[in-house]
CSV table of C-alpha atoms in Angstrom, one decimal:
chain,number,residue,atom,x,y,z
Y,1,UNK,CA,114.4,93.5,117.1
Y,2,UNK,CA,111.0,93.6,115.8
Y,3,UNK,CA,110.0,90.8,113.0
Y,4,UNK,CA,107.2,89.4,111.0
Y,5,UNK,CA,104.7,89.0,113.8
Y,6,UNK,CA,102.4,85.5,114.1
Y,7,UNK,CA,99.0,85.9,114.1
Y,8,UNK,CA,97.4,89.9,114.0
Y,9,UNK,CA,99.8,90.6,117.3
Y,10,UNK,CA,101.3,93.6,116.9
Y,11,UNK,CA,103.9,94.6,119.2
Y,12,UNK,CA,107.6,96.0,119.8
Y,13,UNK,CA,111.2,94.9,120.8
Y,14,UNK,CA,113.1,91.7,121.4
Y,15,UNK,CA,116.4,91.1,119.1
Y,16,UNK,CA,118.6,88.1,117.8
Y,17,UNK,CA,121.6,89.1,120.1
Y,18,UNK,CA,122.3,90.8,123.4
Y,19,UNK,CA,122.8,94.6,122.7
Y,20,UNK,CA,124.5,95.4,126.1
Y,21,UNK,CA,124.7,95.9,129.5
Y,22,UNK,CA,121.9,95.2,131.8
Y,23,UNK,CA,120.9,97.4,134.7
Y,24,UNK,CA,118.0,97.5,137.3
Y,25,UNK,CA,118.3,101.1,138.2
Y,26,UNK,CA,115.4,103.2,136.2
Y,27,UNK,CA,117.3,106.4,135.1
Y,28,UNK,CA,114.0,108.9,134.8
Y,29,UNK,CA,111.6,109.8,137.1
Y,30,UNK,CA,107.2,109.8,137.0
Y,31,UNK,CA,107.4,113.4,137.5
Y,32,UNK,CA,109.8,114.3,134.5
Y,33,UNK,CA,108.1,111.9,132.1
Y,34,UNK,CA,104.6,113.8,133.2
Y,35,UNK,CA,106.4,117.3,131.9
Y,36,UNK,CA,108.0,116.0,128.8
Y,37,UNK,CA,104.6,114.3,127.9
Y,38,UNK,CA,102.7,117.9,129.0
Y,39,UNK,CA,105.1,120.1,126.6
Y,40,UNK,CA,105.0,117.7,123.9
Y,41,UNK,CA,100.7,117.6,123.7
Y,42,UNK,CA,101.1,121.6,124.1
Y,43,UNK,CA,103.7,121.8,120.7
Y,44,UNK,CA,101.2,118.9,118.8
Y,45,UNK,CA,98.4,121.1,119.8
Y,46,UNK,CA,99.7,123.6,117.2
Y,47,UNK,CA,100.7,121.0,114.5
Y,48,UNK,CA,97.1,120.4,112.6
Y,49,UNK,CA,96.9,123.9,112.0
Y,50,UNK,CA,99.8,123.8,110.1
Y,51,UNK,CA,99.4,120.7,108.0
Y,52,UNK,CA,95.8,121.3,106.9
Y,53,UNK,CA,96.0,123.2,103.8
Y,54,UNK,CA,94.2,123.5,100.5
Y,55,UNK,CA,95.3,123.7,96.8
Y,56,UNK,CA,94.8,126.8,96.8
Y,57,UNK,CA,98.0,128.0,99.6
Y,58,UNK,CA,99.4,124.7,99.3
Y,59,UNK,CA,102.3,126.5,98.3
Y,60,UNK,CA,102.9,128.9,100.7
Y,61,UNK,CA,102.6,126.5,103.2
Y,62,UNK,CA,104.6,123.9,102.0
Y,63,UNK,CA,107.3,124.5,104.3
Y,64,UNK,CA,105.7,125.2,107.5
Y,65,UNK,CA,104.0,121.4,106.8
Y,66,UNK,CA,107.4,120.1,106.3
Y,67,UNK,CA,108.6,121.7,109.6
Y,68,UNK,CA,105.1,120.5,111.4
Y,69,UNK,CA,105.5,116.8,110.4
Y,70,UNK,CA,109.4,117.1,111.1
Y,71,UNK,CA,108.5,118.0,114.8
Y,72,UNK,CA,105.6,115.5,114.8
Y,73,UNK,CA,108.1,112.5,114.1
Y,74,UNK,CA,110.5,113.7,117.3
Y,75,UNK,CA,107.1,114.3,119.6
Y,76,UNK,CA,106.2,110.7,118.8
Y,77,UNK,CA,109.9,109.5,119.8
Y,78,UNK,CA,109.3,111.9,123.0
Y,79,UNK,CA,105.8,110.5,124.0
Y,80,UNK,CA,106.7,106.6,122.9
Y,81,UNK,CA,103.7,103.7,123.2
Y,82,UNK,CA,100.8,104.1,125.5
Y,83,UNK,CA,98.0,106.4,125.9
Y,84,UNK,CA,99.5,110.0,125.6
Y,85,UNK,CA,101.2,108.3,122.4
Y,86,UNK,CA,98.8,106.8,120.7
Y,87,UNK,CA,96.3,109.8,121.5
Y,88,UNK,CA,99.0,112.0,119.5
Y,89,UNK,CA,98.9,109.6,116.9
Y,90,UNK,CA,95.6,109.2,116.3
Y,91,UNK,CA,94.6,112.9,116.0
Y,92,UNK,CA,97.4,113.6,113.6
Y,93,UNK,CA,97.0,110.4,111.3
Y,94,UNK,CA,94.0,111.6,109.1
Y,95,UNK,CA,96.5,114.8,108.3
Y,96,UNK,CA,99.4,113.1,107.5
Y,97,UNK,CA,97.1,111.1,105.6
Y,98,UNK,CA,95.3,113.7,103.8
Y,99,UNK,CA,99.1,115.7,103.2
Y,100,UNK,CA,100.6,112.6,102.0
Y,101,UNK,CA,97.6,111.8,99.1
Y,102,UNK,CA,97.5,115.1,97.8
Y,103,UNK,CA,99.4,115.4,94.9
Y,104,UNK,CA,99.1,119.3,94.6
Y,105,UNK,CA,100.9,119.5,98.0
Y,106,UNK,CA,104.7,120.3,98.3
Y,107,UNK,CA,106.6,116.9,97.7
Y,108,UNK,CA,108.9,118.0,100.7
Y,109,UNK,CA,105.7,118.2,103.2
Y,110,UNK,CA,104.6,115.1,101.4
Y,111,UNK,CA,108.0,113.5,102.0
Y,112,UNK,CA,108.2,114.6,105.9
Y,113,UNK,CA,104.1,113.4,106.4
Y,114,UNK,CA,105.2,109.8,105.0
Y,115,UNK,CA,108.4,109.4,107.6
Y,116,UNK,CA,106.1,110.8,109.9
Y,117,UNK,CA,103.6,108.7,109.3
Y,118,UNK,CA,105.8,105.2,109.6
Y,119,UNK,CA,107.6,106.4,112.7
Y,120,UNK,CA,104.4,107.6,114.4
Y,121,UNK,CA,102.7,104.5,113.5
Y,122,UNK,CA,105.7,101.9,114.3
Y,123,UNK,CA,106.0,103.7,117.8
Y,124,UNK,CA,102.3,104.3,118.7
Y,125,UNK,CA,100.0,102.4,117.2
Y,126,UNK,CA,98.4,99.1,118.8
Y,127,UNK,CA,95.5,98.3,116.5
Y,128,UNK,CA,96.5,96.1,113.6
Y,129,UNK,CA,94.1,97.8,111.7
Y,130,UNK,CA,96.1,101.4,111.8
Y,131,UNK,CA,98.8,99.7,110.7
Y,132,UNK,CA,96.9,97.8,107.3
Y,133,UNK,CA,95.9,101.6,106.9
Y,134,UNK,CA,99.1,103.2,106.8
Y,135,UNK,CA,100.8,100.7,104.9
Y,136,UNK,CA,98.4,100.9,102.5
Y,137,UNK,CA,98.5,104.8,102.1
Y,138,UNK,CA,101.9,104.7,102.1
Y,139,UNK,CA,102.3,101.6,99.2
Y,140,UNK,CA,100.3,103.9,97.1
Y,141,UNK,CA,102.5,106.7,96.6
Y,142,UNK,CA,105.0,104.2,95.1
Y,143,UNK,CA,103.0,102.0,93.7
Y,144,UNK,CA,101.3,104.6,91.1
Y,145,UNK,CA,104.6,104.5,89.2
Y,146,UNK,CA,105.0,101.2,88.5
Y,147,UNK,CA,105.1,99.7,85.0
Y,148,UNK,CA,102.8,97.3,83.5
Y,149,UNK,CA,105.5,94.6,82.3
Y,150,UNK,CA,106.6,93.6,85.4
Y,151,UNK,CA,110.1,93.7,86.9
Y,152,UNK,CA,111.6,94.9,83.8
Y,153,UNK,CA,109.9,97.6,82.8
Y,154,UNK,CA,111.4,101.2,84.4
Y,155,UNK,CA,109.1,103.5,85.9
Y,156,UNK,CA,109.1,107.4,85.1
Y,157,UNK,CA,109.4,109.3,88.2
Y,158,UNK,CA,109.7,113.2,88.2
Y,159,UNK,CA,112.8,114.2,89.7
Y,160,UNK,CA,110.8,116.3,92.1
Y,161,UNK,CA,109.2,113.3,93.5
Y,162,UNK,CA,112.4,111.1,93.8
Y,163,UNK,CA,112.7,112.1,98.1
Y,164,UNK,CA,109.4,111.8,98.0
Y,165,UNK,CA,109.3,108.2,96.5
Y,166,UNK,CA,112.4,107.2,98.4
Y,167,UNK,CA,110.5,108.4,102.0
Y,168,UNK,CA,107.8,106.3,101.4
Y,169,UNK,CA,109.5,103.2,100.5
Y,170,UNK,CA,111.7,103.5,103.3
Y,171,UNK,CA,108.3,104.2,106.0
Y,172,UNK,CA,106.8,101.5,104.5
Y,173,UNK,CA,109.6,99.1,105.1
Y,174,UNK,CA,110.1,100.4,108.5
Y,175,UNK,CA,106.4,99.6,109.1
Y,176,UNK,CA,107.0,95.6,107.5
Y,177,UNK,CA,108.8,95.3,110.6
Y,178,UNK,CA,106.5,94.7,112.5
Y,179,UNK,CA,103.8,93.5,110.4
Y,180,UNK,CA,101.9,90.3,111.4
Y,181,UNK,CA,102.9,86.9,109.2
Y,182,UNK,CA,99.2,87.0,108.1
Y,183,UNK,CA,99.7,90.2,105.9
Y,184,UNK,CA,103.1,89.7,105.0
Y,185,UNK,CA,102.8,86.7,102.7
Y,186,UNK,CA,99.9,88.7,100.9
Y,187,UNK,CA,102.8,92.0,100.4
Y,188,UNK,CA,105.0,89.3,99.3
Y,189,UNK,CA,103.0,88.3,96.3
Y,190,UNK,CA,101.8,92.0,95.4
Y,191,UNK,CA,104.6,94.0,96.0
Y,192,UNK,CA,107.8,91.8,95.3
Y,193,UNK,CA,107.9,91.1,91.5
Y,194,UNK,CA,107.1,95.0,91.1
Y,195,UNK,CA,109.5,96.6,93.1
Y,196,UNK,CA,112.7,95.7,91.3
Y,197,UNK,CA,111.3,98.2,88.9
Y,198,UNK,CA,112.5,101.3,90.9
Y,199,UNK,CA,116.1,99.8,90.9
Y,200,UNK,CA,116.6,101.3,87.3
Y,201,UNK,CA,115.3,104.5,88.9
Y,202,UNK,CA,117.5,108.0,87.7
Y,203,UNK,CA,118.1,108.5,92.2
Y,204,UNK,CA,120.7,106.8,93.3
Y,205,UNK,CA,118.9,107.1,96.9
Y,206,UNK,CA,115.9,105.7,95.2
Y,207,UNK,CA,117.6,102.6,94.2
Y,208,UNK,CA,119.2,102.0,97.4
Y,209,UNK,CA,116.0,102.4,99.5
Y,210,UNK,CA,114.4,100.2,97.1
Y,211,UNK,CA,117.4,97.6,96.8
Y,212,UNK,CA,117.4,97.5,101.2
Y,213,UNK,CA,113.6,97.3,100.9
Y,214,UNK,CA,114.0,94.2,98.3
Y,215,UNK,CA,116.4,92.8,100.8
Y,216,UNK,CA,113.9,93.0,103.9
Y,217,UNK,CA,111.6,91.7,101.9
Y,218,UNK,CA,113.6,88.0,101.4
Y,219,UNK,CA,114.3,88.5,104.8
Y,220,UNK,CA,110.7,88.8,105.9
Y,221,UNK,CA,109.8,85.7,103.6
Y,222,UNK,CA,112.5,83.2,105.0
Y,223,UNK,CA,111.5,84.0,108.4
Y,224,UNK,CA,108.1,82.3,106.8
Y,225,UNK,CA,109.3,79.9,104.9
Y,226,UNK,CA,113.1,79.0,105.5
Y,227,UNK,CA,113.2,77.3,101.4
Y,228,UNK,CA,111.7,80.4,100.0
Y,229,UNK,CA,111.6,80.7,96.0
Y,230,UNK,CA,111.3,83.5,94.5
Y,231,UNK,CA,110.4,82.7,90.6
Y,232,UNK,CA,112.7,85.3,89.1
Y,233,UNK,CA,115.5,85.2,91.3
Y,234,UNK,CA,118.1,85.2,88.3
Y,235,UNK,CA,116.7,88.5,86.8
Y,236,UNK,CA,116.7,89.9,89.8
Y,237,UNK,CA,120.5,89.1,91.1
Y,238,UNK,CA,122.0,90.2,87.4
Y,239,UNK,CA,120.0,93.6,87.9
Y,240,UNK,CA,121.5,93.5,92.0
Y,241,UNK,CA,124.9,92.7,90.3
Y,242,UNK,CA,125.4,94.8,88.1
Y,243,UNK,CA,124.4,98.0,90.4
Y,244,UNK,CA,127.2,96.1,93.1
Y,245,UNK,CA,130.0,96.4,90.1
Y,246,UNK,CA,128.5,100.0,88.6
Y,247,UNK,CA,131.6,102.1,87.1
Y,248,UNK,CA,129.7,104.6,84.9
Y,249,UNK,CA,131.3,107.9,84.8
Y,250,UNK,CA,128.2,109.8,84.6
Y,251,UNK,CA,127.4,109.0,88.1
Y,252,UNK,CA,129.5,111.3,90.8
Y,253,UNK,CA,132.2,109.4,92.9
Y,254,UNK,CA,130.7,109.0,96.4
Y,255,UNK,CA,127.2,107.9,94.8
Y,256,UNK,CA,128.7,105.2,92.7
Y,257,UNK,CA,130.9,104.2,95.9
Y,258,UNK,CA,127.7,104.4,98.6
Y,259,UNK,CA,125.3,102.0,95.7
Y,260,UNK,CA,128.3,99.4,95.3
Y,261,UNK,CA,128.4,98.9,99.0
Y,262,UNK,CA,125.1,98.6,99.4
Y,263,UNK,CA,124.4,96.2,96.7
Y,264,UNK,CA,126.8,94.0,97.6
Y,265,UNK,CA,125.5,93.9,100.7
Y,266,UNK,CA,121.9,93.5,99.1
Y,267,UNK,CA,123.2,90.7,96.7
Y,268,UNK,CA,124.8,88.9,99.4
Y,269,UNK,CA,121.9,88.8,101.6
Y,270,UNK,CA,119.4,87.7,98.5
Y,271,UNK,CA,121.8,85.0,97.3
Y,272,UNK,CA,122.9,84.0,100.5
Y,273,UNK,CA,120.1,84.8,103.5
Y,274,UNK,CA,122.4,86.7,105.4
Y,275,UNK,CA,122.7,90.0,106.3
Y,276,UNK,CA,126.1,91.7,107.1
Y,277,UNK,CA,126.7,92.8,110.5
Y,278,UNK,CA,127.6,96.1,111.5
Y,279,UNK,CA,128.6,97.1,115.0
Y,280,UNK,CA,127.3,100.4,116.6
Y,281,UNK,CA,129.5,101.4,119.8
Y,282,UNK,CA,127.9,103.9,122.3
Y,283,UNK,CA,129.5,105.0,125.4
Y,284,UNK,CA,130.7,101.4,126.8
Y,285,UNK,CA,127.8,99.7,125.0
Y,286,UNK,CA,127.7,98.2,121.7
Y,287,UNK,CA,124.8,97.5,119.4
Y,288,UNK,CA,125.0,94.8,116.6
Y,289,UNK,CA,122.8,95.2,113.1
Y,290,UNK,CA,122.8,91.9,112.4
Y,291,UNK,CA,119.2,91.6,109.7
Y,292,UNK,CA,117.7,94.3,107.1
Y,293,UNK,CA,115.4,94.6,110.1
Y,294,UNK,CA,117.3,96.2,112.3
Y,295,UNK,CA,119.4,98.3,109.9
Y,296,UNK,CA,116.0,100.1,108.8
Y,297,UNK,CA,114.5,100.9,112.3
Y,298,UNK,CA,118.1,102.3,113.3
Y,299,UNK,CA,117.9,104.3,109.8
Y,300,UNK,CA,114.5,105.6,110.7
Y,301,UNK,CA,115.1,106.8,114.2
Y,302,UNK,CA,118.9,108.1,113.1
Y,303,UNK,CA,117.3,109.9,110.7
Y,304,UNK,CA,114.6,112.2,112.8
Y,305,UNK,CA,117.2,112.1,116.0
Y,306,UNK,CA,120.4,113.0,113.7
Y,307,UNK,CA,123.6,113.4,115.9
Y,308,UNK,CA,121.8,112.6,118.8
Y,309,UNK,CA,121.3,108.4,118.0
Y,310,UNK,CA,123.7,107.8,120.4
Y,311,UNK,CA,122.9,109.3,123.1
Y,312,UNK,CA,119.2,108.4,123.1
Y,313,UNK,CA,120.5,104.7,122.7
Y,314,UNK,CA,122.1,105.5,126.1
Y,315,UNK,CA,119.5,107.0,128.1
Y,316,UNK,CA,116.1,106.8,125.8
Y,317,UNK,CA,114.1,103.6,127.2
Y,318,UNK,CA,111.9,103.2,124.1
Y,319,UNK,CA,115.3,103.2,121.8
Y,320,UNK,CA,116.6,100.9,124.2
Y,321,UNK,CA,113.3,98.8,124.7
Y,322,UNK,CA,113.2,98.7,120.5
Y,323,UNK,CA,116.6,97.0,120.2
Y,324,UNK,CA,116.9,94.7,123.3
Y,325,UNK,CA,119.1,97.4,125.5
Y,326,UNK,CA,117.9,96.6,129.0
Y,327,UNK,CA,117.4,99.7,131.6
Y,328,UNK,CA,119.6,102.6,131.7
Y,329,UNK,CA,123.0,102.2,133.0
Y,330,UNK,CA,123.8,104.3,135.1
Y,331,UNK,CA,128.0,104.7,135.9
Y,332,UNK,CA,129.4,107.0,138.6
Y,333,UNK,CA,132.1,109.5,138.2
Y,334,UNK,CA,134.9,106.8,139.8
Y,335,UNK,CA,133.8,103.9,136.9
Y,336,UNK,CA,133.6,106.7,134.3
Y,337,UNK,CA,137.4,107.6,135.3
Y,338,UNK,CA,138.4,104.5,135.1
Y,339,UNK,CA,136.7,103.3,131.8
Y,340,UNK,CA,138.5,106.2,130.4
Y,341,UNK,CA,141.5,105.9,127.7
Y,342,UNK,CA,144.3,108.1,128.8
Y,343,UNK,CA,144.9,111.2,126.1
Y,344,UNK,CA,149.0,109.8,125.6
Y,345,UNK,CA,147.0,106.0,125.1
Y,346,UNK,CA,145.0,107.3,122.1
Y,347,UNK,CA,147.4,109.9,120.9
Y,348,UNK,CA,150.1,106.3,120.5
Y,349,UNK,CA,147.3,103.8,119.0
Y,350,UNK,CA,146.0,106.9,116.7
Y,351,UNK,CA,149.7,107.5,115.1
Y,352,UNK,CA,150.2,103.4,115.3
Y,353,UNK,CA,147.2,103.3,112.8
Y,354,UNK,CA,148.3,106.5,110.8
Y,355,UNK,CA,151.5,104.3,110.1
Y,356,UNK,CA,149.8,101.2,109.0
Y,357,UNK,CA,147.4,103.4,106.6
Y,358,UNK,CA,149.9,104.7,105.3
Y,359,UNK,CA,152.2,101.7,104.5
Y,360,UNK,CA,149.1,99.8,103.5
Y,361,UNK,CA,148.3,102.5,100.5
Y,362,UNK,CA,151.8,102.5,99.6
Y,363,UNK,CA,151.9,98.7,98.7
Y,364,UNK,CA,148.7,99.8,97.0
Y,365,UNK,CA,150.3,102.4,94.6
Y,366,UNK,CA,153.7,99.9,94.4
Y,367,UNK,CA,151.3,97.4,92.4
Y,368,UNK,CA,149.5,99.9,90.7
Y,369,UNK,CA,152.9,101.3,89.0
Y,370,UNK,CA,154.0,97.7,88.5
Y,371,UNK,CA,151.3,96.9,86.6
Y,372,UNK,CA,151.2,100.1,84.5
């Protein structure tokens, strides 16, 4: 899993636990990676055109750009580190760039040119300086909105620009990742007692990106200094605290639900130093999310591959490179047969665990009524 580099080197991969299986057999050939890596320069060829715009049809072309960065984010995933990566990313940076900073674009091409931006960077990039520069570019579309009292003052942020807000944060935290020790203790000090101000945002996805960010941020710091203090640590876990216990009615149901989770999570790992781990199962591998670290590279590449995370965990050797997968496994039709559950197996566990669902929500509502 990437973390805080040493030093200015800048690289990818490695992980606090084993993430599966090993294999020696390489699942793709030269000649297929040489086609995929032809088609996707021929579809980037036709990208620039469609994020370079001007105030004047910024408008009209607001949804082609989103579209164009969209594609540019899976092309990057496609091509992965190396030349024909770092070629694509490179000639599409000063767009995304120049999308991103103007404010008279559409905030959804604005919001799809910052994920684009982190992705492309955390996959392609090798210079430490493209990586200062897009952390800085992307800092400042957050940044602008912050308060001059410090942690306790709440920022005003158009609704319009709460994805927008919430894309950044969440590129630029994907991007701390793998940012060298020598620049994160200087984000440290500028960014950390300022961005507890967008956790009294009006999004509920702006909170949580910036409460996950918070908690990657301690993270980052301990892996510096195990005894990190941070001076206004009591502030900071009331505000965490009360967003975990949050029961206003004003708020719909599943957001209320989804920011007490997460806080709780986020508390936990500020008071305590450790993250909760979550278990990903793929085909006969399993992946554990064991530090805010790996939870936000997962995020970003789950959110640009959708429904198809799992299977590029299984076969896509930059995925499984990123979170310490080994090569490709590859099963034949007689150990496929045999790994799999009979129908009358599942059918029997699935109405097992109907039953004690059942029974358990029925003790539930038994001390409900006996309190009442």
């Amino acid at each position: 899993m990437p973390r805080a580099r040493k030093g200015n080197t800048l690289r990818k991969g490695g992980q606090r636990r084993g993430g599966g299986a090993r294999s020696s057999a390489q699942a793709d050939s030269g000649s297929s990676d040489d086609e995929a890596a032809s088609e996707a320069r021929s579809t980037a060829s036709e990208c620039p055109s469609l994020l370079s715009t001007t105030a004047e049809d910024s408008l009209g072309k607001g949804e082609e750009q989103a579209l164009a960065a969209a594609v540019l984010g899976l092309l990057c995933v496609q091509l992965g580190p190396g030349p024909k990566g770092e070629e694509l990313f490179h000639s599409l940076q000063p767009l995304l760039v120049s999308v991103l900073s103007d404010s008279t674009a559409s905030p959804a091409a604005r919001l799809h040119c910052a994920s684009a931006l982190g992705l492309g960077c955390y996959v392609a990039a090798a210079d430490i300086q493209d990586l200062v520069s897009c952390l800085a570019c992307l800092e400042s579309v957050f940044s602008r909105f912050y308060g001059l009292g410090g942690s306790s003052t709440s920022p005003v942020v158009p609704a319009s620009l709460h994805g927008l807000l919430s894309a950044a944060l969440q590129a630029w935290a994907l991007l701390l990742t793998i940012c060298p020790s020598t620049q994160i203790s200087h984000i440290l000090d500028r960014q950390l007692p300022r961005l507890p101000q967008l956790l009294s945002s009006e999004s509920v996805n702006l909170r949580i990106a910036a409460g996950e960010t918070i908690a990657l941020l301690f993270e980052l710091a301990r892996d510096l200094e195990e005894e990190f203090v941070y001076e206004d640590m009591e502030a900071l876990c009331s505000v965490l605290r009360t967003l975990a216990t949050d029961s206003n009615k004003y708020r719909a149901k599943a957001d209320r639900r989804r920011q007490r989770s997460t806080f709780r999570a986020v508390l936990h790992s500020v008071e305590g130093g450790e993250c909760e781990e979550e278990i990903v199962r793929f085909g006969f591998e399993v992946l554990y999310m064991d530090s805010w670290a790996r939870h936000r590279i997962y995020a970003a590449f789950k959110e640009v591959l959708g429904s198809g995370m799992h299977h590029h965990l299984q076969n896509n050797e930059l995925l499984r490179d990123i979170f310490g997968l080994g090569p490709v496994l590859l099963l034949d039709a007689t150990a496929l047969k045999a790994c799999k559950v009979p129908r009358f197996e599942k059918h029997l566990y699935n109405a097992a665990a109907f039953k004690a669902r059942t029974k358990a929500r029925s003790r539930v509502r038994d001390k409900r009524a006996d309190i009442l």
